[in-house]
Coordinates of C-alpha atoms in Angstrom, one line a residue:
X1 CA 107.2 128.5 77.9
X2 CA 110.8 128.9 79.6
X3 CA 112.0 126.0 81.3
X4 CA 114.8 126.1 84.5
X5 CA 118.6 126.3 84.2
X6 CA 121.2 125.5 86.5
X7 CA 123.5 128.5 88.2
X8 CA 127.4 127.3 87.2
X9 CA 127.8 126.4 90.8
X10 CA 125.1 123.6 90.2
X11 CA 122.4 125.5 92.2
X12 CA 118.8 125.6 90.4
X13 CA 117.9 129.1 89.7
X14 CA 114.6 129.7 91.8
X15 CA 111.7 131.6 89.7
X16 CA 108.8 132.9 90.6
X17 CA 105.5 130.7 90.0
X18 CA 104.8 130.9 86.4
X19 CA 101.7 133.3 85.2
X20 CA 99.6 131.1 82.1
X21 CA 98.2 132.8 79.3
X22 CA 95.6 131.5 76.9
X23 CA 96.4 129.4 74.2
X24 CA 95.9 129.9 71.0
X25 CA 92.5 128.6 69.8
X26 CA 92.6 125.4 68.1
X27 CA 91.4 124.3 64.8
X28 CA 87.2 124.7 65.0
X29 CA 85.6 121.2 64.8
X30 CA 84.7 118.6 67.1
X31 CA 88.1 116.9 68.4
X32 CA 87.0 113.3 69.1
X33 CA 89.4 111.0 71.2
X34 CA 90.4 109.0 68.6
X35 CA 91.7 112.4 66.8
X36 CA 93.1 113.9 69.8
X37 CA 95.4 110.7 70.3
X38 CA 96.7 110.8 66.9
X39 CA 97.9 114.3 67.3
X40 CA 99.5 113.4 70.7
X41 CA 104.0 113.2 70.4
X42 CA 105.4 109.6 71.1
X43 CA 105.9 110.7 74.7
X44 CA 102.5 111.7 75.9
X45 CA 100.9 108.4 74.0
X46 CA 103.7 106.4 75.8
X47 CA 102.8 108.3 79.1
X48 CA 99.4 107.5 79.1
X49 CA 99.7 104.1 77.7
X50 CA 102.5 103.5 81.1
X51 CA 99.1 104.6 83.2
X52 CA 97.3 102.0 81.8
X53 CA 99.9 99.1 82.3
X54 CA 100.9 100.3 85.9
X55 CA 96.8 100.3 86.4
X56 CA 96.2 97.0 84.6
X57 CA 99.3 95.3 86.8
X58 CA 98.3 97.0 90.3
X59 CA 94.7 95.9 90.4
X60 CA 95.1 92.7 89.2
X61 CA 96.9 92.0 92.7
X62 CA 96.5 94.4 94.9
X63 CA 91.9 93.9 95.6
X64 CA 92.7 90.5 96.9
X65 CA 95.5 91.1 98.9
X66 CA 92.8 91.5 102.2
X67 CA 91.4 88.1 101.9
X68 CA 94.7 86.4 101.2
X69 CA 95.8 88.0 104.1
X70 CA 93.1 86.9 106.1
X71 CA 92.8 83.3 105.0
X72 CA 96.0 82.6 103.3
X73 CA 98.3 83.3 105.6
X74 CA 96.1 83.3 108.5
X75 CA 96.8 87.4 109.9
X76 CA 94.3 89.0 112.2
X77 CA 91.6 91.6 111.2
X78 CA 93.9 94.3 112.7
X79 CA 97.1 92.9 110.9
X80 CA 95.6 93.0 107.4
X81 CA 94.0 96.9 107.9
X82 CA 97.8 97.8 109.6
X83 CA 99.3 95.7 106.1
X84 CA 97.2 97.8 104.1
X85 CA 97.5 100.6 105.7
X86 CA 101.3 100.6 105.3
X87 CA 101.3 100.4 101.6
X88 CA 98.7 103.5 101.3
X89 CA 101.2 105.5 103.1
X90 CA 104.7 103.8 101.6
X91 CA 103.3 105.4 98.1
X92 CA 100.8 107.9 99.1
X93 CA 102.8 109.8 101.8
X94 CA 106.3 109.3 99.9
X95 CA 105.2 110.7 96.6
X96 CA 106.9 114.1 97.4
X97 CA 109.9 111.9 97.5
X98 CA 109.5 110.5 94.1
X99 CA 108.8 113.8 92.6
X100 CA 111.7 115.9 94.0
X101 CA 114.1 112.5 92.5
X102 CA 112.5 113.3 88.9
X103 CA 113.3 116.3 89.1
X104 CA 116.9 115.8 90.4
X105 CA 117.5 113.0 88.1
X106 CA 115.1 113.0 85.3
X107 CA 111.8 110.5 84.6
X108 CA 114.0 108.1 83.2
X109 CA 115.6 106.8 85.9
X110 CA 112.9 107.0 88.2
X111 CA 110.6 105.2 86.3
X112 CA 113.1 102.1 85.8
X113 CA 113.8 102.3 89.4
X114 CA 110.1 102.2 90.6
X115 CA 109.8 99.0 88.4
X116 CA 112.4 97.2 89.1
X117 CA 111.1 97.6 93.2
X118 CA 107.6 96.9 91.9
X119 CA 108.7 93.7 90.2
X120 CA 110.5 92.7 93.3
X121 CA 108.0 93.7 95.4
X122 CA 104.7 91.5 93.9
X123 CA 107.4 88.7 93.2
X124 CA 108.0 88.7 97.0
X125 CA 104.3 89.0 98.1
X126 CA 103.9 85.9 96.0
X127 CA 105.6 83.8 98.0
X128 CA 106.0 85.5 101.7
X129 CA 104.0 84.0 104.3
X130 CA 105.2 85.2 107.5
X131 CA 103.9 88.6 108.8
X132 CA 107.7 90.4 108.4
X133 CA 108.2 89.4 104.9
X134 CA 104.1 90.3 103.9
X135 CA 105.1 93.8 105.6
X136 CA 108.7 94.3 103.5
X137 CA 106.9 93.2 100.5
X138 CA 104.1 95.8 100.7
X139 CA 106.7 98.6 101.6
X140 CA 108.7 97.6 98.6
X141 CA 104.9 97.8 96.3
X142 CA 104.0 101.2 98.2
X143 CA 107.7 102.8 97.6
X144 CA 107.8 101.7 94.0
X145 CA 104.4 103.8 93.4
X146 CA 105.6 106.5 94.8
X147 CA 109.1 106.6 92.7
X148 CA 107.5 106.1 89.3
X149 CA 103.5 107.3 89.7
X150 CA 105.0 111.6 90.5
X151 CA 107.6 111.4 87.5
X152 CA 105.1 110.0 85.1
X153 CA 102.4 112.6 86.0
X154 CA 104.7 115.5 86.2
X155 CA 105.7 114.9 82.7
X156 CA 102.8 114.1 81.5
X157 CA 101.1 117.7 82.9
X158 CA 104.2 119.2 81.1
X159 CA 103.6 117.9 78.1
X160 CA 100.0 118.6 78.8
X161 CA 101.1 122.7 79.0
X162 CA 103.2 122.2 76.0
X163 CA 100.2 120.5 74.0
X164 CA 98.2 123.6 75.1
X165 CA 100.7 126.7 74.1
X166 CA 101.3 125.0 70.8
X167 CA 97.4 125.4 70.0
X168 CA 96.7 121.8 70.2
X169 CA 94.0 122.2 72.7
X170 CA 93.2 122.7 76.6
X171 CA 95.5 120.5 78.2
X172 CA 92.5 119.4 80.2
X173 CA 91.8 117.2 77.6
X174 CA 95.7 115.6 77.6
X175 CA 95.2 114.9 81.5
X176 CA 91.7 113.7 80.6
X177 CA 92.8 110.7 78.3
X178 CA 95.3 110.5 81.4
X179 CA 92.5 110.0 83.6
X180 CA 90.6 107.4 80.9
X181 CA 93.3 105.2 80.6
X182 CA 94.3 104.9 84.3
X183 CA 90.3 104.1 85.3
X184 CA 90.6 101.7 82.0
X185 CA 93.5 99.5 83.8
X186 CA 91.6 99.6 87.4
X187 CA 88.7 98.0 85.5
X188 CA 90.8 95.2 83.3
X189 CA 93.2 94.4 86.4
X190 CA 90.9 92.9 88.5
X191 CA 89.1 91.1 86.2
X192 CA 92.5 89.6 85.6
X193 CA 93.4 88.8 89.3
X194 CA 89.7 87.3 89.7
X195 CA 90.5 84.7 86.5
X196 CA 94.1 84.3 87.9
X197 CA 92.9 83.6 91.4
X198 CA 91.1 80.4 90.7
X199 CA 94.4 79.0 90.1
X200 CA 96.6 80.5 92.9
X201 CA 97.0 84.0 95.2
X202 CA 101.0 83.4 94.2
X203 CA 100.5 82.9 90.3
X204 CA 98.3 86.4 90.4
X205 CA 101.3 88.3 92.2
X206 CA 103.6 86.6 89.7
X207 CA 101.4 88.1 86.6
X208 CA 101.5 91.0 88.0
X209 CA 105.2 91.2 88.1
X210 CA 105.3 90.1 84.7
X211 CA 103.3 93.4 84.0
X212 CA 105.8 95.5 85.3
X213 CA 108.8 93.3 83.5
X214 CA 107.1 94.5 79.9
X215 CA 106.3 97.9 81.2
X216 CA 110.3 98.0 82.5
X217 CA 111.6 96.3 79.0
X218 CA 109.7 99.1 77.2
X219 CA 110.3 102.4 79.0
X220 CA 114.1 101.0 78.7
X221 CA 113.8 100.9 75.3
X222 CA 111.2 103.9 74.6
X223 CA 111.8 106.5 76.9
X224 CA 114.1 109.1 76.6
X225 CA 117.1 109.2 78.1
X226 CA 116.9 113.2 78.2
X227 CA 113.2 114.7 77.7
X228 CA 113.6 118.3 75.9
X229 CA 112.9 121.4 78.3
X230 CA 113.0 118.9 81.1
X231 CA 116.6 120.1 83.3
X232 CA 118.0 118.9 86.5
X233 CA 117.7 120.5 89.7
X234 CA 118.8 120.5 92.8
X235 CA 116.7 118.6 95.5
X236 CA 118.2 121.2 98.7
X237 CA 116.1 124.1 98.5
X238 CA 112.6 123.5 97.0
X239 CA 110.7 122.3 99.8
X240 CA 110.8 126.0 101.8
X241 CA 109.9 127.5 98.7
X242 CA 106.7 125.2 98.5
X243 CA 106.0 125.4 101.8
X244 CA 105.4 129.3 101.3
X245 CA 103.2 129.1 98.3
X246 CA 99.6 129.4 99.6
X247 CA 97.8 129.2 96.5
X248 CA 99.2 125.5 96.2
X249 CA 98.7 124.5 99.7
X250 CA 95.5 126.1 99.3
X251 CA 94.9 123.8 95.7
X252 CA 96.2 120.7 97.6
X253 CA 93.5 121.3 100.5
X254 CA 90.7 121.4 98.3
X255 CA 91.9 118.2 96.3
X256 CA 92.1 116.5 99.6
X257 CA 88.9 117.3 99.9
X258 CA 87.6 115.4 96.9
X259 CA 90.1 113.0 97.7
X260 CA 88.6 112.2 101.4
X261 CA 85.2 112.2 99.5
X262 CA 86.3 109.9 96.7
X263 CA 87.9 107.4 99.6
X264 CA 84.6 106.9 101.0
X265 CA 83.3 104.6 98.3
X266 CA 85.8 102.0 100.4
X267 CA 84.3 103.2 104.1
X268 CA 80.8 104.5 103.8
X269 CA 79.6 102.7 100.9
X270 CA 80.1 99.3 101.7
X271 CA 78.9 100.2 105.3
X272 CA 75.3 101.8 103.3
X273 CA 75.6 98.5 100.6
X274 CA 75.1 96.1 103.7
X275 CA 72.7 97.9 105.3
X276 CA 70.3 98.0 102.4
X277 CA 70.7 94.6 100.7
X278 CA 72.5 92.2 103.9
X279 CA 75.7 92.0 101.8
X280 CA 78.0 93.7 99.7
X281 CA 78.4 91.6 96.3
X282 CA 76.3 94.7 94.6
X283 CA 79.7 96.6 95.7
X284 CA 81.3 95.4 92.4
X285 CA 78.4 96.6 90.1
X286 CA 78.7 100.2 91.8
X287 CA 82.8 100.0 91.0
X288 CA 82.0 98.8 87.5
X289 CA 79.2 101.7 87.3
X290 CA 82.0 104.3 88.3
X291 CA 84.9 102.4 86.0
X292 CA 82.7 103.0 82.5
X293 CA 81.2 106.6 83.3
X294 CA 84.9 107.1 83.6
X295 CA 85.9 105.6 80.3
X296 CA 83.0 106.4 78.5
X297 CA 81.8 110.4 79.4
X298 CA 85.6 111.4 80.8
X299 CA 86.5 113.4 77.8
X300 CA 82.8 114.6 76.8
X301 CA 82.6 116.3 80.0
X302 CA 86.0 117.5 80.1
X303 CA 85.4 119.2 76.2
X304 CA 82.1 120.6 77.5
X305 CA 84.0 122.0 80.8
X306 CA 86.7 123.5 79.0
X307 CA 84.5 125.5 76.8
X308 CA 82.5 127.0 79.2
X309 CA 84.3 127.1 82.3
X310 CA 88.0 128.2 84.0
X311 CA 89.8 125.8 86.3
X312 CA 88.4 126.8 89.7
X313 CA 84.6 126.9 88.5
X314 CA 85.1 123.2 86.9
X315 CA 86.7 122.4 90.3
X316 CA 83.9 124.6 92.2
X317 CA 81.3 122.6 89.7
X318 CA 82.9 119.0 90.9
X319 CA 82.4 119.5 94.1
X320 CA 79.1 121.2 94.5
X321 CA 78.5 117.5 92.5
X322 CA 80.2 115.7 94.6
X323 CA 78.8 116.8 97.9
X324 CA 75.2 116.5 96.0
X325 CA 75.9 113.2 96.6
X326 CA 76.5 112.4 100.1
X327 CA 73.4 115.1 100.5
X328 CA 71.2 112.3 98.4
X329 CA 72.4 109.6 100.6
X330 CA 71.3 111.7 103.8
X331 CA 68.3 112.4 102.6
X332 CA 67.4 108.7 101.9
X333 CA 68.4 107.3 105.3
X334 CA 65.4 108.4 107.4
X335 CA 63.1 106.0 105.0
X336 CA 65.3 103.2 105.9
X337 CA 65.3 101.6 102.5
X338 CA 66.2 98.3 101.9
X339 CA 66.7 96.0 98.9
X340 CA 66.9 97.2 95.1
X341 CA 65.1 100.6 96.3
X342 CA 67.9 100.9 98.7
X343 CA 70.7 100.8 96.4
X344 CA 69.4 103.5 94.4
X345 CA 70.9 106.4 96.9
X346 CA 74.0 104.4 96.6
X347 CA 74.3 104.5 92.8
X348 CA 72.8 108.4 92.8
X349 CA 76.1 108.7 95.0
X350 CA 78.5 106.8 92.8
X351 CA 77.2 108.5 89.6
X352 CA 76.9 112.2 91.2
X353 CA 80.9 111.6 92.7
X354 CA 82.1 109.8 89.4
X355 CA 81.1 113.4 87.4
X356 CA 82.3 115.4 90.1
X357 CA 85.5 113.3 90.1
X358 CA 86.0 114.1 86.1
X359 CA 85.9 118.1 86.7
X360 CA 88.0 118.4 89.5
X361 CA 90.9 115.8 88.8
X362 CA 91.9 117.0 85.3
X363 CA 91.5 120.5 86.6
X364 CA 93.4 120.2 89.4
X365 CA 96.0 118.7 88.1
X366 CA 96.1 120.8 85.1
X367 CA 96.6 123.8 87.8
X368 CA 100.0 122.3 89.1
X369 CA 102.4 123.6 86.3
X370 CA 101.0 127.2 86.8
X371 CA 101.7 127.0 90.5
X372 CA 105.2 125.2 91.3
X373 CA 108.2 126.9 90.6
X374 CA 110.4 126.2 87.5
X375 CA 112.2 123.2 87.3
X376 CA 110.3 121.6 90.7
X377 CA 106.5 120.3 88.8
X378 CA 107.6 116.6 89.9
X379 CA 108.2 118.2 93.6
X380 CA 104.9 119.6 93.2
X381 CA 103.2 117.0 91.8
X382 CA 104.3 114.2 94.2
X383 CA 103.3 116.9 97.5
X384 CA 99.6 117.1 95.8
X385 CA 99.7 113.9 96.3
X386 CA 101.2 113.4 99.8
X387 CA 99.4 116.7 101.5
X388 CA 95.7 115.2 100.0
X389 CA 96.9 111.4 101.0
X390 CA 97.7 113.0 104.7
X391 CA 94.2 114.9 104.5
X392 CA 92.4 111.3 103.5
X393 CA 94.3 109.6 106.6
X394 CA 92.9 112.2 109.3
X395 CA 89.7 112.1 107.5
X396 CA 89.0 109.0 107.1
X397 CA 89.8 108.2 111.0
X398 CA 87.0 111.3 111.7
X399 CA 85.0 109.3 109.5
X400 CA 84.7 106.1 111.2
X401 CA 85.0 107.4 114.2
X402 CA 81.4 109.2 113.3
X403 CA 80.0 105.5 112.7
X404 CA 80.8 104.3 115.7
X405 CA 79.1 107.2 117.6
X406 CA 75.3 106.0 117.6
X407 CA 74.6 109.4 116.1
X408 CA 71.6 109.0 113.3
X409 CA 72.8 107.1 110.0
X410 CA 72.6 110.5 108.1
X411 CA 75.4 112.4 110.0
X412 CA 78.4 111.0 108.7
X413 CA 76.2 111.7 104.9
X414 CA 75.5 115.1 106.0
X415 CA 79.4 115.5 107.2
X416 CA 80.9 114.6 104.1
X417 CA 78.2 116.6 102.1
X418 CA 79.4 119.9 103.6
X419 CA 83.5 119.2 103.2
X420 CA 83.6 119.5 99.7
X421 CA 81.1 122.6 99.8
X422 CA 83.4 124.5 102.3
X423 CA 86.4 123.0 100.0
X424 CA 85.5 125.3 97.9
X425 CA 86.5 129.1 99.6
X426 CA 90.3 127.3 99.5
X427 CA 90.3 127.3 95.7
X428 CA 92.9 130.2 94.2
X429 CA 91.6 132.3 92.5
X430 CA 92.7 134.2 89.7
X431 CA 96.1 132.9 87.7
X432 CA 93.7 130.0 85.7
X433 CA 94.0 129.5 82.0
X434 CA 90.4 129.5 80.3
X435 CA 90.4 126.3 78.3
X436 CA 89.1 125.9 74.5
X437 CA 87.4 123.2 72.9
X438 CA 89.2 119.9 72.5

């Protein structure tokens, strides 16, 4: 693997995208997760285990933020979705940012700098009750996310390459226990916040500041002040070259499209929830559903997909799930089901999007390193982010905009079942690595 060098006059040396070729096949014998972690270096185990923590301290706040909003502090309906939708875009849509400053400066110093904001930021929510300070507050969360979130994945889909050329395996499976331990923290966090809560809205936001102080202490003392094969670059230059390389526009596209699938489990679920039952309390039994077929079947599925298939057919195979789907949930709506019979489209959607979701994320992000340019992965990684984020935005607004039409309940089902479907003819082809067992 040949990592970027500066030219003397500082300038990064611009190389062409890199071309993978298949790793050496690992040891025979079934790698189990428990054995796959003990191989992992002191980095990658950190790296996922800072996934975790940033999960575990982000969801413990951030689910309860719309009715503190709304009852705390009094806002109106279009306040709290304006709030809200300023922090998805302060993180989301700035992620290109964070990635192009990890690779300028290294993780490091990224990572300490997106905590120390993300400290500052749920300390601030804690005790801000005008609608100014709630905004500056959520700006401050949304930016810190988008500093740390690109440097750690970068690095952690590096590592992932370097895991797979030294024969320890597909790193599918690296971005896999990625994947696990990041769903793990979105299933603890909340049940944090919820116990939290009873006390106060301010003590949760302070907790979850206090998260982000151990994270902080540790990456201080653990992370490396200079990661091997990991150089500086300049940030002038990198975005034109990105901006001409099709196949990862092309790979961001279709990721947007799962993304703008995934993203309706917060817009056309509930809406589907309420209709069949008159409430939406079975929402969190759906989430947990999702949250363990995540933890639980992630890294089965991603062995069994990296024996048998490339990176665009697991990708072509998570969407064909995913849009199965939405295509269950159309073809329910005619009947009209209500109650516990209703619900059962509803899960057949969770569980069919969940699997989906655990073939194309790994993959996808697994693809990155073989597309961006030497020395710019955390540019790359952080635009994934911001071109599917962008996608999600105009997407979503089509979406609801559908509800609101009168059209039959099944369109906006039969919408989103095509997307991924058409998603697709925008996968590269050629250039994938084919994966070996884990």
């Amino acid at each position: 693997m040949r990592y970027p060098s500066e030219t003397p006059e500082g300038e990064p040396s611009e190389t062409p995208e890199r071309q993978p070729t298949a790793p050496p096949r690992p040891v025979a014998g079934k790698r189990s997760r428990r054995h796959t972690w003990a191989r992992l270096n002191p980095l990658l185990r950190l790296l996922i285990l800072t996934q975790l923590a940033f999960n575990i301290g982000f969801y413990a706040v951030l689910p309860f933020l719309a009715e503190h909003l709304g009852t705390a502090i009094g806002m109106a309906g279009w306040m709290v979705g304006f709030v809200l939708g300023l922090r998805t875009f302060s993180q989301q849509g700035l992620f290109v940012v964070g990635g192009a400053l990890a690779d300028r400066y290294g993780v490091r110093p990224v990572v300490l700098a997106g905590c120390v904001l993300r400290i500052a930021g749920f300390a601030w929510l804690g005790y801000a009750d005008a609608d100014w300070s709630v905004i500056g507050s959520v700006l401050l969360i949304g930016f810190a996310a988008a500093l740390f979130s690109p440097a750690v994945e970068s690095e952690v889909a590096r590592q992932a390459v370097v895991w797979e050329e030294s024969g320890g395996g597909p790193r599918t499976g690296v971005l896999a226990l990625f994947t696990v331990a990041g769903q793990a923290g979105a299933f603890v966090g909340p049940l944090i916040g919820a116990l939290l809560l009873a006390v106060d809205y301010r003590v949760v936001c302070l907790v979850g500041a206090g998260v982000f102080v151990l994270v902080l202490a540790g990456h201080f003392w653990l992370l490396p002040q200079h990661i091997p094969g990991r150089e500086r670059v300049a940030v002038k230059g990198g975005l034109g070259g990105l901006l001409r390389n099709r196949r990862f526009l092309a790979l961001c596209c279709a990721y947007g499209a799962y993304l703008l699938a995934y993203n309706q489990l917060y817009l056309l679920l509930p809406d589907e929830v309420e209709r069949a039952t008159g409430s939406q309390s079975a929402l969190a039994w759906l989430f947990g559903l999702s949250s363990l077929l995540v933890v639980t079947a992630q890294l089965p599925v991603t062995r069994w997909a990296a024996d048998r298939l490339d990176l665009r057919r697991s990708m072509s195979a998570g969407l064909l799930l995913i849009s199965a789907g939405f295509a269950v949930v159309a073809a329910a709506r005619p009947a009209e089901w209500t109650g516990d019979a209703g619900l059962l489209p509803a899960a057949g959607l969770v569980v069919l999007l969940t699997l989906g979701q655990m073939l194309v994320a790994p993959a996808a992000r697994a693809w990155v390193p073989d597309l961006a340019v030497e020395g710019r992965l955390g540019l790359y990684t952080g635009a994934m982010s911001s071109v599917s984020g962008l996608i999600v935005l105009v997407g979503s607004a089509g979406t609801g905009s559908l509800m609101d039409t009168g059209l039959p309940g099944a369109v906006p089902w039969l919408v989103l079942a095509v997307i991924p479907v058409a998603a697709i003819v925008l996968i590269p082809r050629g250039g994938t690595v084919r994966g070996q067992a884990v």
